[in-house]
PDB file of C-alpha atoms in Angstrom:
ATOM      1  CA  MET A   1      21.953 180.304  96.442  1.00 86.00           C
ATOM      2  CA  THR A   2      25.762 180.038  96.918  1.00 95.00           C
ATOM      3  CA  ILE A   3      27.856 178.970  93.875  1.00 96.00           C
ATOM      4  CA  LEU A   4      31.127 177.291  94.797  1.00 97.00           C
ATOM      5  CA  GLY A   5      33.121 179.054  92.245  1.00 96.00           C
ATOM      6  CA  GLU A   6      32.159 182.473  93.662  1.00 96.00           C
ATOM      7  CA  ILE A   7      33.439 181.632  97.118  1.00 96.00           C
ATOM      8  CA  ALA A   8      36.536 179.409  96.496  1.00 97.00           C
ATOM      9  CA  ARG A   9      39.486 179.153  94.369  1.00 97.00           C
ATOM     10  CA  ILE A  10      39.433 175.905  92.374  1.00 98.00           C
ATOM     11  CA  VAL A  11      42.650 174.522  90.704  1.00 97.00           C
ATOM     12  CA  ASP A  12      42.770 171.547  88.427  1.00 97.00           C
ATOM     13  CA  CYS A  13      45.393 168.771  88.819  1.00 96.00           C
ATOM     14  CA  GLU A  14      48.274 167.897  86.483  1.00 95.00           C
ATOM     15  CA  HIS A  15      46.904 165.830  83.500  1.00 94.00           C
ATOM     16  CA  LYS A  16      49.655 163.207  83.767  1.00 95.00           C
ATOM     17  CA  THR A  17      50.807 160.501  86.145  1.00 95.00           C
ATOM     18  CA  ALA A  18      53.172 161.578  88.895  1.00 97.00           C
ATOM     19  CA  PRO A  19      56.558 159.670  88.801  1.00 97.00           C
ATOM     20  CA  ILE A  20      56.963 157.248  91.886  1.00 97.00           C
ATOM     21  CA  ASP A  21      59.742 157.791  94.173  1.00 97.00           C
ATOM     22  CA  GLU A  22      59.871 154.917  96.701  1.00 94.00           C
ATOM     23  CA  LYS A  23      61.812 157.065  99.154  1.00 94.00           C
ATOM     24  CA  GLY A  24      59.760 160.193  98.695  1.00 96.00           C
ATOM     25  CA  GLU A  25      58.131 161.936 101.630  1.00 96.00           C
ATOM     26  CA  TYR A  26      55.249 163.307  99.629  1.00 97.00           C
ATOM     27  CA  PHE A  27      52.180 161.673  98.126  1.00 98.00           C
ATOM     28  CA  ALA A  28      50.130 162.305  94.860  1.00 98.00           C
ATOM     29  CA  VAL A  29      46.633 161.436  95.899  1.00 97.00           C
ATOM     30  CA  GLY A  30      44.399 160.321  93.034  1.00 96.00           C
ATOM     31  CA  THR A  31      40.720 159.432  93.142  1.00 94.00           C
ATOM     32  CA  ARG A  32      41.199 155.711  93.933  1.00 90.00           C
ATOM     33  CA  ALA A  33      42.906 156.870  97.074  1.00 94.00           C
ATOM     34  CA  MET A  34      39.886 159.001  98.195  1.00 94.00           C
ATOM     35  CA  ARG A  35      37.120 156.503  98.529  1.00 87.00           C
ATOM     36  CA  GLY A  36      35.017 156.880 101.682  1.00 87.00           C
ATOM     37  CA  ASN A  37      36.305 160.512 102.017  1.00 93.00           C
ATOM     38  CA  GLU A  38      39.580 159.433 103.557  1.00 91.00           C
ATOM     39  CA  ILE A  39      43.174 159.380 102.239  1.00 94.00           C
ATOM     40  CA  ASN A  40      44.339 155.858 101.516  1.00 91.00           C
ATOM     41  CA  TYR A  41      48.102 156.239 101.412  1.00 93.00           C
ATOM     42  CA  GLN A  42      48.563 152.624 100.072  1.00 89.00           C
ATOM     43  CA  GLU A  43      46.651 153.732  97.021  1.00 90.00           C
ATOM     44  CA  SER A  44      48.525 157.050  96.633  1.00 96.00           C
ATOM     45  CA  ARG A  45      51.695 157.508  94.658  1.00 96.00           C
ATOM     46  CA  ARG A  46      54.922 158.249  96.813  1.00 97.00           C
ATOM     47  CA  ILE A  47      56.726 161.082  95.172  1.00 97.00           C
ATOM     48  CA  SER A  48      59.816 163.244  95.575  1.00 97.00           C
ATOM     49  CA  ARG A  49      59.880 166.856  96.781  1.00 97.00           C
ATOM     50  CA  GLU A  50      60.713 167.934  93.192  1.00 97.00           C
ATOM     51  CA  THR A  51      57.582 166.290  91.833  1.00 98.00           C
ATOM     52  CA  PHE A  52      55.585 167.626  94.755  1.00 98.00           C
ATOM     53  CA  GLU A  53      56.754 171.144  93.869  1.00 97.00           C
ATOM     54  CA  GLN A  54      55.935 170.742  90.175  1.00 97.00           C
ATOM     55  CA  TRP A  55      52.443 169.287  90.881  1.00 97.00           C
ATOM     56  CA  THR A  56      51.544 172.087  93.268  1.00 97.00           C
ATOM     57  CA  LYS A  57      53.032 175.135  91.485  1.00 96.00           C
ATOM     58  CA  ARG A  58      49.664 176.556  90.620  1.00 95.00           C
ATOM     59  CA  MET A  59      48.487 176.422  94.326  1.00 97.00           C
ATOM     60  CA  LYS A  60      50.489 174.996  97.190  1.00 96.00           C
ATOM     61  CA  PRO A  61      48.230 172.909  99.418  1.00 97.00           C
ATOM     62  CA  ARG A  62      47.695 174.154 102.981  1.00 96.00           C
ATOM     63  CA  PRO A  63      46.200 172.205 105.827  1.00 96.00           C
ATOM     64  CA  GLY A  64      42.438 172.094 105.586  1.00 95.00           C
ATOM     65  CA  ASP A  65      42.390 172.676 101.819  1.00 97.00           C
ATOM     66  CA  ILE A  66      39.868 170.491 100.058  1.00 98.00           C
ATOM     67  CA  LEU A  67      40.762 167.774  97.539  1.00 98.00           C
ATOM     68  CA  PHE A  68      37.712 166.804  95.375  1.00 98.00           C
ATOM     69  CA  ALA A  69      37.558 163.749  93.062  1.00 96.00           C
ATOM     70  CA  ARG A  70      35.919 164.467  89.660  1.00 95.00           C
ATOM     71  CA  GLU A  71      36.205 161.104  88.074  1.00 93.00           C
ATOM     72  CA  ALA A  72      36.402 157.390  88.914  1.00 86.00           C
ATOM     73  CA  PRO A  73      34.757 157.857  91.368  1.00 90.00           C
ATOM     74  CA  VAL A  74      33.043 161.260  91.341  1.00 94.00           C
ATOM     75  CA  GLY A  75      32.288 163.009  94.540  1.00 95.00           C
ATOM     76  CA  PRO A  76      34.716 162.001  97.316  1.00 95.00           C
ATOM     77  CA  VAL A  77      36.110 164.767  99.419  1.00 97.00           C
ATOM     78  CA  VAL A  78      39.155 164.829 101.716  1.00 97.00           C
ATOM     79  CA  GLU A  79      40.959 167.538 103.610  1.00 96.00           C
ATOM     80  CA  VAL A  80      44.620 168.175 103.208  1.00 97.00           C
ATOM     81  CA  PRO A  81      46.346 166.953 106.577  1.00 95.00           C
ATOM     82  CA  LYS A  82      48.309 169.099 108.849  1.00 94.00           C
ATOM     83  CA  GLU A  83      51.485 167.776 107.286  1.00 94.00           C
ATOM     84  CA  ALA A  84      50.411 169.326 103.883  1.00 95.00           C
ATOM     85  CA  ASN A  85      52.428 166.480 102.316  1.00 96.00           C
ATOM     86  CA  ILE A  86      49.904 165.648  99.569  1.00 97.00           C
ATOM     87  CA  ALA A  87      49.604 166.867  96.038  1.00 97.00           C
ATOM     88  CA  PRO A  88      46.500 166.548  93.765  1.00 97.00           C
ATOM     89  CA  GLY A  89      46.662 163.321  91.815  1.00 97.00           C
ATOM     90  CA  GLN A  90      44.842 162.703  88.478  1.00 94.00           C
ATOM     91  CA  ARG A  91      41.266 163.621  88.096  1.00 95.00           C
ATOM     92  CA  THR A  92      41.158 165.759  91.167  1.00 97.00           C
ATOM     93  CA  VAL A  93      40.926 169.420  91.880  1.00 98.00           C
ATOM     94  CA  LEU A  94      42.140 171.529  94.867  1.00 98.00           C
ATOM     95  CA  ILE A  95      39.710 173.785  96.454  1.00 98.00           C
ATOM     96  CA  ARG A  96      40.394 176.800  98.874  1.00 97.00           C
ATOM     97  CA  ALA A  97      37.628 178.839 100.257  1.00 96.00           C
ATOM     98  CA  GLU A  98      37.849 182.597 100.615  1.00 93.00           C
ATOM     99  CA  SER A  99      38.990 184.005 103.894  1.00 88.00           C
ATOM    100  CA  ASN A 100      35.315 184.932 104.932  1.00 89.00           C
ATOM    101  CA  VAL A 101      34.194 181.421 104.530  1.00 94.00           C
ATOM    102  CA  ALA A 102      34.962 178.479 106.862  1.00 95.00           C
ATOM    103  CA  GLN A 103      37.057 175.955 104.914  1.00 95.00           C
ATOM    104  CA  ARG A 104      35.963 172.899 106.851  1.00 96.00           C
ATOM    105  CA  PHE A 105      32.277 173.933 106.572  1.00 97.00           C
ATOM    106  CA  VAL A 106      32.579 173.857 102.732  1.00 97.00           C
ATOM    107  CA  ALA A 107      34.152 170.371 102.976  1.00 97.00           C
ATOM    108  CA  TYR A 108      31.063 169.097 104.879  1.00 97.00           C
ATOM    109  CA  LYS A 109      28.804 170.880 102.467  1.00 97.00           C
ATOM    110  CA  LEU A 110      30.288 169.090  99.575  1.00 97.00           C
ATOM    111  CA  LYS A 111      29.775 165.785 101.475  1.00 96.00           C
ATOM    112  CA  GLU A 112      26.049 166.281 102.244  1.00 94.00           C
ATOM    113  CA  PRO A 113      23.621 164.188 100.319  1.00 93.00           C
ATOM    114  CA  LEU A 114      21.788 167.084  98.609  1.00 93.00           C
ATOM    115  CA  ILE A 115      25.138 168.327  97.087  1.00 95.00           C
ATOM    116  CA  GLN A 116      26.310 164.741  96.377  1.00 95.00           C
ATOM    117  CA  ASN A 117      23.061 164.138  94.537  1.00 93.00           C
ATOM    118  CA  GLN A 118      23.759 167.259  92.413  1.00 94.00           C
ATOM    119  CA  ILE A 119      27.225 166.098  91.790  1.00 95.00           C
ATOM    120  CA  GLN A 120      26.057 162.660  90.572  1.00 90.00           C
ATOM    121  CA  ALA A 121      23.308 164.206  88.325  1.00 91.00           C
ATOM    122  CA  LEU A 122      25.927 166.504  86.788  1.00 91.00           C
ATOM    123  CA  SER A 123      28.339 163.641  86.141  1.00 90.00           C
ATOM    124  CA  ALA A 124      25.888 161.220  84.665  1.00 83.00           C
ATOM    125  CA  GLY A 125      25.234 160.576  80.996  1.00 73.00           C
ATOM    126  CA  SER A 126      28.735 159.645  79.764  1.00 71.00           C
ATOM    127  CA  THR A 127      30.494 156.211  79.462  1.00 78.00           C
ATOM    128  CA  VAL A 128      32.665 157.102  82.536  1.00 81.00           C
ATOM    129  CA  PRO A 129      30.876 159.598  84.902  1.00 86.00           C
ATOM    130  CA  HIS A 130      33.002 162.637  85.408  1.00 90.00           C
ATOM    131  CA  LEU A 131      32.826 166.314  86.173  1.00 94.00           C
ATOM    132  CA  ASN A 132      34.691 169.161  84.404  1.00 94.00           C
ATOM    133  CA  VAL A 133      36.201 171.875  86.344  1.00 95.00           C
ATOM    134  CA  ALA A 134      33.543 174.260  85.076  1.00 96.00           C
ATOM    135  CA  ASP A 135      30.892 171.774  86.556  1.00 95.00           C
ATOM    136  CA  ILE A 136      32.550 172.003  89.830  1.00 97.00           C
ATOM    137  CA  ARG A 137      32.767 175.752  90.000  1.00 97.00           C
ATOM    138  CA  SER A 138      28.967 175.897  89.138  1.00 96.00           C
ATOM    139  CA  LEU A 139      27.952 173.619  92.117  1.00 97.00           C
ATOM    140  CA  ASP A 140      25.258 175.312  94.092  1.00 96.00           C
ATOM    141  CA  LEU A 141      25.945 174.931  97.764  1.00 96.00           C
ATOM    142  CA  GLY A 142      22.570 176.437  98.735  1.00 94.00           C
ATOM    143  CA  TYR A 143      22.248 178.450 101.883  1.00 93.00           C
ATOM    144  CA  LEU A 144      25.408 179.323 103.774  1.00 94.00           C
ATOM    145  CA  PRO A 145      25.013 180.771 107.329  1.00 95.00           C
ATOM    146  CA  ASP A 146      27.393 183.578 108.480  1.00 94.00           C
ATOM    147  CA  ALA A 147      31.159 182.658 109.080  1.00 93.00           C
ATOM    148  CA  LYS A 148      30.711 182.223 112.922  1.00 95.00           C
ATOM    149  CA  GLN A 149      27.879 179.747 112.444  1.00 97.00           C
ATOM    150  CA  GLN A 150      29.870 177.902 109.782  1.00 96.00           C
ATOM    151  CA  THR A 151      32.803 177.543 112.240  1.00 96.00           C
ATOM    152  CA  ALA A 152      30.547 176.249 115.049  1.00 97.00           C
ATOM    153  CA  ILE A 153      28.853 173.753 112.874  1.00 96.00           C
ATOM    154  CA  ALA A 154      32.092 172.472 111.311  1.00 96.00           C
ATOM    155  CA  ASP A 155      33.649 172.276 114.894  1.00 96.00           C
ATOM    156  CA  VAL A 156      30.722 169.980 115.953  1.00 97.00           C
ATOM    157  CA  LEU A 157      30.910 167.725 112.937  1.00 95.00           C
ATOM    158  CA  GLY A 158      34.751 167.689 113.225  1.00 93.00           C
ATOM    159  CA  ALA A 159      34.530 166.530 116.795  1.00 95.00           C
ATOM    160  CA  LEU A 160      32.252 163.694 115.821  1.00 95.00           C
ATOM    161  CA  ASP A 161      34.719 162.629 112.914  1.00 92.00           C
ATOM    162  CA  ASP A 162      37.616 162.713 115.388  1.00 91.00           C
ATOM    163  CA  LYS A 163      35.657 160.370 117.710  1.00 95.00           C
ATOM    164  CA  ILE A 164      34.979 158.034 114.887  1.00 89.00           C
ATOM    165  CA  ALA A 165      38.729 157.976 113.863  1.00 87.00           C
ATOM    166  CA  ALA A 166      39.594 157.339 117.494  1.00 92.00           C
ATOM    167  CA  ASN A 167      37.212 154.384 117.690  1.00 91.00           C
ATOM    168  CA  ARG A 168      38.708 152.955 114.385  1.00 86.00           C
ATOM    169  CA  GLN A 169      42.133 153.142 115.949  1.00 89.00           C
ATOM    170  CA  VAL A 170      40.958 151.297 119.109  1.00 92.00           C
ATOM    171  CA  LEU A 171      39.325 148.629 116.870  1.00 86.00           C
ATOM    172  CA  ASP A 172      42.640 148.243 114.993  1.00 86.00           C
ATOM    173  CA  ILE A 173      44.699 147.897 118.192  1.00 92.00           C
ATOM    174  CA  LYS A 174      42.070 145.338 119.624  1.00 91.00           C
ATOM    175  CA  SER A 175      42.391 143.318 116.339  1.00 85.00           C
ATOM    176  CA  LYS A 176      46.254 143.271 116.602  1.00 91.00           C
ATOM    177  CA  LEU A 177      46.111 142.289 120.164  1.00 93.00           C
ATOM    178  CA  PHE A 178      43.641 139.420 119.396  1.00 90.00           C
ATOM    179  CA  SER A 179      45.908 138.222 116.627  1.00 90.00           C
ATOM    180  CA  ALA A 180      48.864 138.153 118.966  1.00 93.00           C
ATOM    181  CA  LEU A 181      46.897 136.179 121.631  1.00 92.00           C
ATOM    182  CA  TRP A 182      45.589 133.890 119.046  1.00 88.00           C
ATOM    183  CA  ILE A 183      49.154 133.023 117.832  1.00 90.00           C
ATOM    184  CA  LYS A 184      50.274 132.510 121.394  1.00 88.00           C
ATOM    185  CA  VAL A 185      47.409 130.146 122.183  1.00 86.00           C
ATOM    186  CA  SER A 186      47.520 128.205 118.934  1.00 84.00           C
ATOM    187  CA  GLN A 187      51.221 127.508 119.236  1.00 84.00           C
ATOM    188  CA  GLY A 188      50.603 125.442 122.304  1.00 79.00           C
ATOM    189  CA  ALA A 189      47.724 123.493 120.671  1.00 80.00           C
ATOM    190  CA  LYS A 190      47.966 119.726 120.384  1.00 80.00           C
ATOM    191  CA  ASP A 191      44.824 118.772 118.451  1.00 82.00           C
ATOM    192  CA  VAL A 192      44.626 119.511 114.827  1.00 81.00           C
ATOM    193  CA  ALA A 193      41.589 119.714 112.519  1.00 86.00           C
ATOM    194  CA  SER A 194      40.993 120.709 108.872  1.00 90.00           C
ATOM    195  CA  LEU A 195      38.903 123.662 108.259  1.00 91.00           C
ATOM    196  CA  GLY A 196      36.445 121.562 106.344  1.00 91.00           C
ATOM    197  CA  ASP A 197      35.759 119.694 109.525  1.00 91.00           C
ATOM    198  CA  LEU A 198      34.524 122.832 111.156  1.00 93.00           C
ATOM    199  CA  VAL A 199      32.607 124.776 108.588  1.00 95.00           C
ATOM    200  CA  THR A 200      30.474 124.481 105.439  1.00 95.00           C
ATOM    201  CA  THR A 201      31.698 126.504 102.291  1.00 96.00           C
ATOM    202  CA  GLN A 202      29.929 128.231  99.470  1.00 97.00           C
ATOM    203  CA  TYR A 203      30.981 130.231  96.478  1.00 97.00           C
ATOM    204  CA  GLY A 204      29.464 133.712  96.064  1.00 97.00           C
ATOM    205  CA  TYR A 205      27.071 135.230  93.399  1.00 97.00           C
ATOM    206  CA  THR A 206      28.255 136.184  89.974  1.00 96.00           C
ATOM    207  CA  ALA A 207      26.915 139.616  88.755  1.00 94.00           C
ATOM    208  CA  SER A 208      27.987 143.211  88.331  1.00 91.00           C
ATOM    209  CA  ALA A 209      27.716 145.704  91.150  1.00 89.00           C
ATOM    210  CA  GLY A 210      25.903 149.010  90.591  1.00 83.00           C
ATOM    211  CA  GLU A 211      23.491 151.449  92.142  1.00 78.00           C
ATOM    212  CA  TYR A 212      20.094 149.662  92.283  1.00 83.00           C
ATOM    213  CA  THR A 213      17.807 151.409  94.867  1.00 78.00           C
ATOM    214  CA  GLY A 214      16.231 149.000  97.174  1.00 84.00           C
ATOM    215  CA  GLN A 215      18.336 146.075  96.077  1.00 92.00           C
ATOM    216  CA  PRO A 216      20.666 144.158  98.363  1.00 94.00           C
ATOM    217  CA  LYS A 217      24.163 145.235  99.124  1.00 95.00           C
ATOM    218  CA  PHE A 218      26.811 143.340  97.106  1.00 96.00           C
ATOM    219  CA  LEU A 219      29.893 142.472  99.134  1.00 96.00           C
ATOM    220  CA  ARG A 220      33.070 142.079  97.102  1.00 95.00           C
ATOM    221  CA  VAL A 221      36.745 141.437  97.757  1.00 95.00           C
ATOM    222  CA  MET A 222      37.536 145.219  97.502  1.00 91.00           C
ATOM    223  CA  ASP A 223      35.127 145.899 100.263  1.00 92.00           C
ATOM    224  CA  ILE A 224      36.998 143.788 102.850  1.00 93.00           C
ATOM    225  CA  ASN A 225      40.684 143.911 101.877  1.00 84.00           C
ATOM    226  CA  LYS A 226      41.669 147.416 103.024  1.00 79.00           C
ATOM    227  CA  LYS A 227      40.278 147.613 106.526  1.00 78.00           C
ATOM    228  CA  LYS A 228      39.485 145.241 109.318  1.00 77.00           C
ATOM    229  CA  TRP A 229      35.691 145.988 109.202  1.00 83.00           C
ATOM    230  CA  ILE A 230      33.017 146.341 106.605  1.00 91.00           C
ATOM    231  CA  GLU A 231      31.876 149.770 105.795  1.00 89.00           C
ATOM    232  CA  TRP A 232      28.541 148.991 104.383  1.00 92.00           C
ATOM    233  CA  ASP A 233      27.828 152.584 103.303  1.00 87.00           C
ATOM    234  CA  THR A 234      30.326 152.273 100.620  1.00 86.00           C
ATOM    235  CA  VAL A 235      29.311 148.787  99.401  1.00 92.00           C
ATOM    236  CA  PRO A 236      27.235 148.979  96.208  1.00 90.00           C
ATOM    237  CA  GLU A 237      24.073 147.209  95.220  1.00 92.00           C
ATOM    238  CA  VAL A 238      23.234 144.134  92.980  1.00 94.00           C
ATOM    239  CA  ASN A 239      20.229 143.370  90.879  1.00 93.00           C
ATOM    240  CA  ILE A 240      19.126 139.915  92.132  1.00 95.00           C
ATOM    241  CA  GLY A 241      16.080 137.684  92.077  1.00 94.00           C
ATOM    242  CA  SER A 242      14.377 136.556  95.222  1.00 93.00           C
ATOM    243  CA  LYS A 243      15.402 132.920  94.733  1.00 95.00           C
ATOM    244  CA  ASP A 244      19.065 133.765  94.301  1.00 96.00           C
ATOM    245  CA  PHE A 245      18.947 136.156  97.212  1.00 96.00           C
ATOM    246  CA  GLU A 246      17.671 133.483  99.480  1.00 96.00           C
ATOM    247  CA  LYS A 247      20.615 131.307  98.450  1.00 97.00           C
ATOM    248  CA  TYR A 248      23.433 133.921  98.862  1.00 98.00           C
ATOM    249  CA  ALA A 249      21.916 136.241 101.523  1.00 97.00           C
ATOM    250  CA  LEU A 250      24.548 136.992 104.240  1.00 97.00           C
ATOM    251  CA  GLN A 251      23.652 136.306 107.863  1.00 96.00           C
ATOM    252  CA  LYS A 252      25.056 137.668 111.076  1.00 95.00           C
ATOM    253  CA  GLY A 253      28.102 135.365 112.000  1.00 94.00           C
ATOM    254  CA  ASP A 254      28.958 134.457 108.433  1.00 96.00           C
ATOM    255  CA  ILE A 255      32.719 134.611 107.520  1.00 97.00           C
ATOM    256  CA  VAL A 256      33.727 135.477 103.987  1.00 97.00           C
ATOM    257  CA  VAL A 257      37.208 134.814 102.609  1.00 97.00           C
ATOM    258  CA  ALA A 258      38.796 136.174  99.458  1.00 96.00           C
ATOM    259  CA  ARG A 259      39.648 133.237  97.069  1.00 95.00           C
ATOM    260  CA  MET A 260      40.942 135.508  94.181  1.00 90.00           C
ATOM    261  CA  ALA A 261      42.202 139.116  93.661  1.00 84.00           C
ATOM    262  CA  ASP A 262      43.599 139.318  97.308  1.00 86.00           C
ATOM    263  CA  PRO A 263      43.420 135.622  98.435  1.00 93.00           C
ATOM    264  CA  GLY A 264      43.092 134.995 102.133  1.00 93.00           C
ATOM    265  CA  LYS A 265      41.645 138.398 103.192  1.00 93.00           C
ATOM    266  CA  CYS A 266      38.517 137.682 105.311  1.00 94.00           C
ATOM    267  CA  ALA A 267      35.807 139.405 107.318  1.00 95.00           C
ATOM    268  CA  ILE A 268      33.059 138.502 109.537  1.00 95.00           C
ATOM    269  CA  VAL A 269      29.412 139.832 109.073  1.00 95.00           C
ATOM    270  CA  ASP A 270      28.598 141.324 112.502  1.00 92.00           C
ATOM    271  CA  GLU A 271      25.211 142.744 111.986  1.00 92.00           C
ATOM    272  CA  ASN A 272      21.907 141.743 110.250  1.00 93.00           C
ATOM    273  CA  ILE A 273      21.847 143.499 106.778  1.00 94.00           C
ATOM    274  CA  LYS A 274      20.267 142.966 103.484  1.00 96.00           C
ATOM    275  CA  ALA A 275      23.322 141.707 101.413  1.00 97.00           C
ATOM    276  CA  VAL A 276      24.815 139.082  99.341  1.00 97.00           C
ATOM    277  CA  PHE A 277      28.379 138.182  98.552  1.00 97.00           C
ATOM    278  CA  ALA A 278      30.230 138.038  95.198  1.00 96.00           C
ATOM    279  CA  SER A 279      31.770 135.119  93.409  1.00 95.00           C
ATOM    280  CA  TYR A 280      35.505 135.957  94.448  1.00 96.00           C
ATOM    281  CA  LEU A 281      34.503 135.327  97.935  1.00 97.00           C
ATOM    282  CA  VAL A 282      33.776 132.091  99.773  1.00 97.00           C
ATOM    283  CA  ARG A 283      31.340 132.012 102.721  1.00 98.00           C
ATOM    284  CA  LEU A 284      32.127 129.947 105.792  1.00 97.00           C
ATOM    285  CA  LYS A 285      29.476 128.837 108.155  1.00 94.00           C
ATOM    286  CA  PRO A 286      30.842 127.356 111.493  1.00 89.00           C
TER     287      PRO A 286
END
């Protein structure tokens, strides 16, 4: 048994909102900007150096330090980038492992399903699931191999993450190239057709998303408007009857377009998956 608080220093965030500085070169990263265990700078608050110094006076972030979300949502983990230009935003804690423990290994331990299940169990039972700093310090990380093995394991997992990031960058570049080619081709087009001549349309299903084990995924606007692909692992479930599921079930090749919240954002379903789409989306079937 390895208790997190016994092998790492854990520092709580400032309990107030960081003032925005549109020209600032630093970012206060709150829990909304940590979904999917990645830093979303568009959801972060750009701040001045003075605010950064104030927000990090208890512990200055170093590359590789761990930022952990303890509320809304609970559980996401990100690592401080090499620029070390981020400060803990609201409802986060900064974690730094002791010198005899591989920092990145601790980050991967906090992401693993067994630890995440423990985190979700500790945070349940209140109106808004959250963890206190004492709860985080008490997390049981289980067995830790020696430092050499920790480093080796973290290096392998890190290499895989780097490959995934590189693939995403390639996808983003391909998407931009496709858009440029499409604009070039479409500018020379002579025939014009309305979208309604080419597709059928359907509004999505009205319900609340949640954690319903074994139920279909529930695709929403927020699941398609930040990236150019759907990350199904982060999409929640919905409680839906068989008749409605048959009506709203997504099929490979379906196109969904946001009609509210972020109008015009779209995505294509490129795999067979048990999922339905929410009411702020419209399905287009060619």
